[in-house]
């Protein structure tokens, strides 16, 4: 039970701690709320103000905080980049090399991870009003130079990890400097906090596809591209040229590199076991993601314009509000159709239905 | 003796195989390989591999000799230090054979 509110303190008297302010904002009278939030607005430096408002916002949720404040409150990005110094898992995260307020360093991978993470955070905040991966403003932590010539980048459940690449699969230094690779990996974090799609077979391929979708959209927004201007490639230029141009093509799955096995239709679905055999890729999660990837590309192309505002909005709402951990392709099809209707109406719903039909997920 | 490392999964989903044969190595290097294989402990029955997180690399290490073949699998989350050192050493050798495994 909430106790009766106390008399309103004079707003200009002091800078109240965020704890007190958020308590006033959530439990006080309308006047107390206004006073508490005006006190913030009137009191501190812009940066301190933003930091405090961010905390209020995290406590109350974005919508409530914005309503109460009547202010344009921007949540604050927090990130730190570490150097793993090629030592691998036992030395994570490594040596701190760049914080949110620090200038660029001499290390291009440090700066690439910083810029890519910043662009991804800003994308989720500015486009979808989501404050970081968990929606609660969690700090983005990245480690570069992970392991020795390590040919991979991944989200380990708590932070980003980037290898240098061996020069046999990945170009040295390319992974941390590829904005859509960074967006792809951080989106695995968003997925883990929302639909938490099981990383196996179809639900795993959906998990992969959402990471490709939002990785590509982070890049498209960074370049201010419309759907018809985008290259729809994931990790362009990260593979050694002898292997191919990119890791995946969303517009033409199966064409990104020599040996790319991605299908663009259910007729080509590759049914692999999820048995920890490295050849089977958790049941083909990076293979069959070509099917939902192509569906997204078709929707974005049909709706036109900047894909993050249309198709991206449908996919984001579906990922964060509608899908369950065991979702299959047909569930993604049904939910995106429903969300399209709710957000944009019948024409958008038809475009989404048509896309899933074209890739053979629904008839 | 031959050591093979198959790597798959990962961000790319590309599978590669890297091998080194003891017979292709100079004597001193062959001795180092023996020691690294011993320290990697892959001749023990393997513990079951943990479920893989997104884009974690999947590993299969195979050691073949006259006594037969031992095969173990790991992910980035549970790759033991000794196995990691063995893989890094194989990667560093000019004698290795590296190719896509499809
Ligand atoms: Zn992924």
Coordinates of N, CA and C in Angstrom, one line a residue, chain A residues 152-157 184-185 187-189 191-192 196-197 199 204 207-208 211 282 285-286, chain B residues 9-11 51-57 76:
Chain A
X152 N 35.6 -14.9 -35.6 CA 34.2 -14.8 -35.2 C 33.9 -13.6 -34.4
X153 N 32.7 -13.3 -34.3 CA 32.2 -12.2 -33.4 C 30.9 -12.8 -32.8
X154 N 30.7 -12.6 -31.5 CA 29.4 -13.1 -31.0 C 29.0 -12.3 -29.7
X155 N 27.7 -12.5 -29.4 CA 27.1 -11.9 -28.2 C 27.1 -13.1 -27.2
X156 N 27.8 -13.0 -26.0 CA 28.0 -14.1 -25.1 C 26.9 -14.1 -24.0
X157 N 25.9 -13.3 -24.2 CA 24.9 -13.3 -23.2 C 25.0 -12.1 -22.3
X184 N 24.0 -6.7 -35.9 CA 23.5 -8.1 -35.9 C 23.7 -8.7 -34.5
X185 N 25.0 -8.5 -34.0 CA 25.3 -9.2 -32.7 C 24.5 -8.5 -31.5
X187 N 21.7 -7.2 -31.7 CA 20.3 -7.6 -31.8 C 20.1 -9.0 -31.2
X188 N 21.1 -9.8 -31.2 CA 21.0 -11.1 -30.4 C 20.7 -10.8 -28.9
X189 N 21.2 -9.7 -28.4 CA 20.9 -9.3 -27.1 C 19.5 -8.9 -26.9
X191 N 17.0 -9.8 -28.7 CA 16.2 -11.0 -28.8 C 16.2 -11.8 -27.5
X192 N 17.3 -11.9 -26.9 CA 17.4 -12.6 -25.7 C 16.6 -12.0 -24.6
X196 N 13.3 -14.2 -27.1 CA 14.2 -15.2 -26.6 C 14.1 -16.5 -27.5
X197 N 14.1 -16.3 -28.8 CA 14.0 -17.4 -29.7 C 15.0 -18.5 -29.5
X199 N 17.7 -21.2 -30.0 CA 18.7 -21.1 -31.0 C 18.9 -22.5 -31.6
X204 N 15.7 -20.9 -34.3 CA 17.0 -20.4 -34.4 C 17.3 -19.6 -35.7
X207 N 15.7 -16.3 -35.1 CA 16.7 -15.5 -34.3 C 17.7 -14.9 -35.1
X208 N 18.3 -15.7 -36.0 CA 19.3 -15.2 -36.9 C 18.8 -14.1 -37.9
X211 N 18.3 -10.8 -36.4 CA 19.6 -10.1 -36.2 C 20.1 -9.5 -37.6
X282 N 23.7 -25.7 -35.6 CA 22.5 -25.7 -34.7 C 21.2 -26.0 -35.4
X285 N 20.8 -22.8 -38.6 CA 20.2 -21.5 -38.3 C 20.7 -20.4 -39.2
X286 N 22.0 -20.5 -39.7 CA 22.5 -19.5 -40.6 C 22.2 -19.8 -42.0
Chain B
X9 N 29.4 -23.1 -37.4 CA 28.5 -22.1 -36.7 C 29.2 -20.7 -36.8
X10 N 29.2 -20.0 -35.7 CA 29.8 -18.7 -35.7 C 28.9 -17.7 -36.5
X11 N 29.2 -16.5 -36.5 CA 28.5 -15.4 -37.2 C 28.2 -15.8 -38.7
X51 N 24.6 -26.3 -24.5 CA 23.9 -25.7 -25.6 C 24.6 -24.4 -26.1
X52 N 24.5 -24.2 -27.4 CA 25.3 -23.1 -28.0 C 24.5 -21.8 -27.9
X53 N 25.2 -20.7 -27.6 CA 24.6 -19.4 -27.7 C 24.6 -18.8 -29.1
X54 N 24.0 -17.7 -29.4 CA 24.0 -17.2 -30.7 C 25.4 -16.9 -31.3
X55 N 25.6 -17.4 -32.5 CA 26.9 -17.1 -33.2 C 28.1 -17.7 -32.5
X56 N 28.0 -18.5 -31.5 CA 29.2 -19.1 -31.0 C 29.7 -20.1 -32.0
X57 N 31.0 -20.2 -32.0 CA 31.6 -21.2 -32.9 C 31.5 -22.6 -32.3
X76 N 32.3 -22.1 -28.2 CA 33.1 -21.1 -27.6 C 33.0 -20.9 -26.1

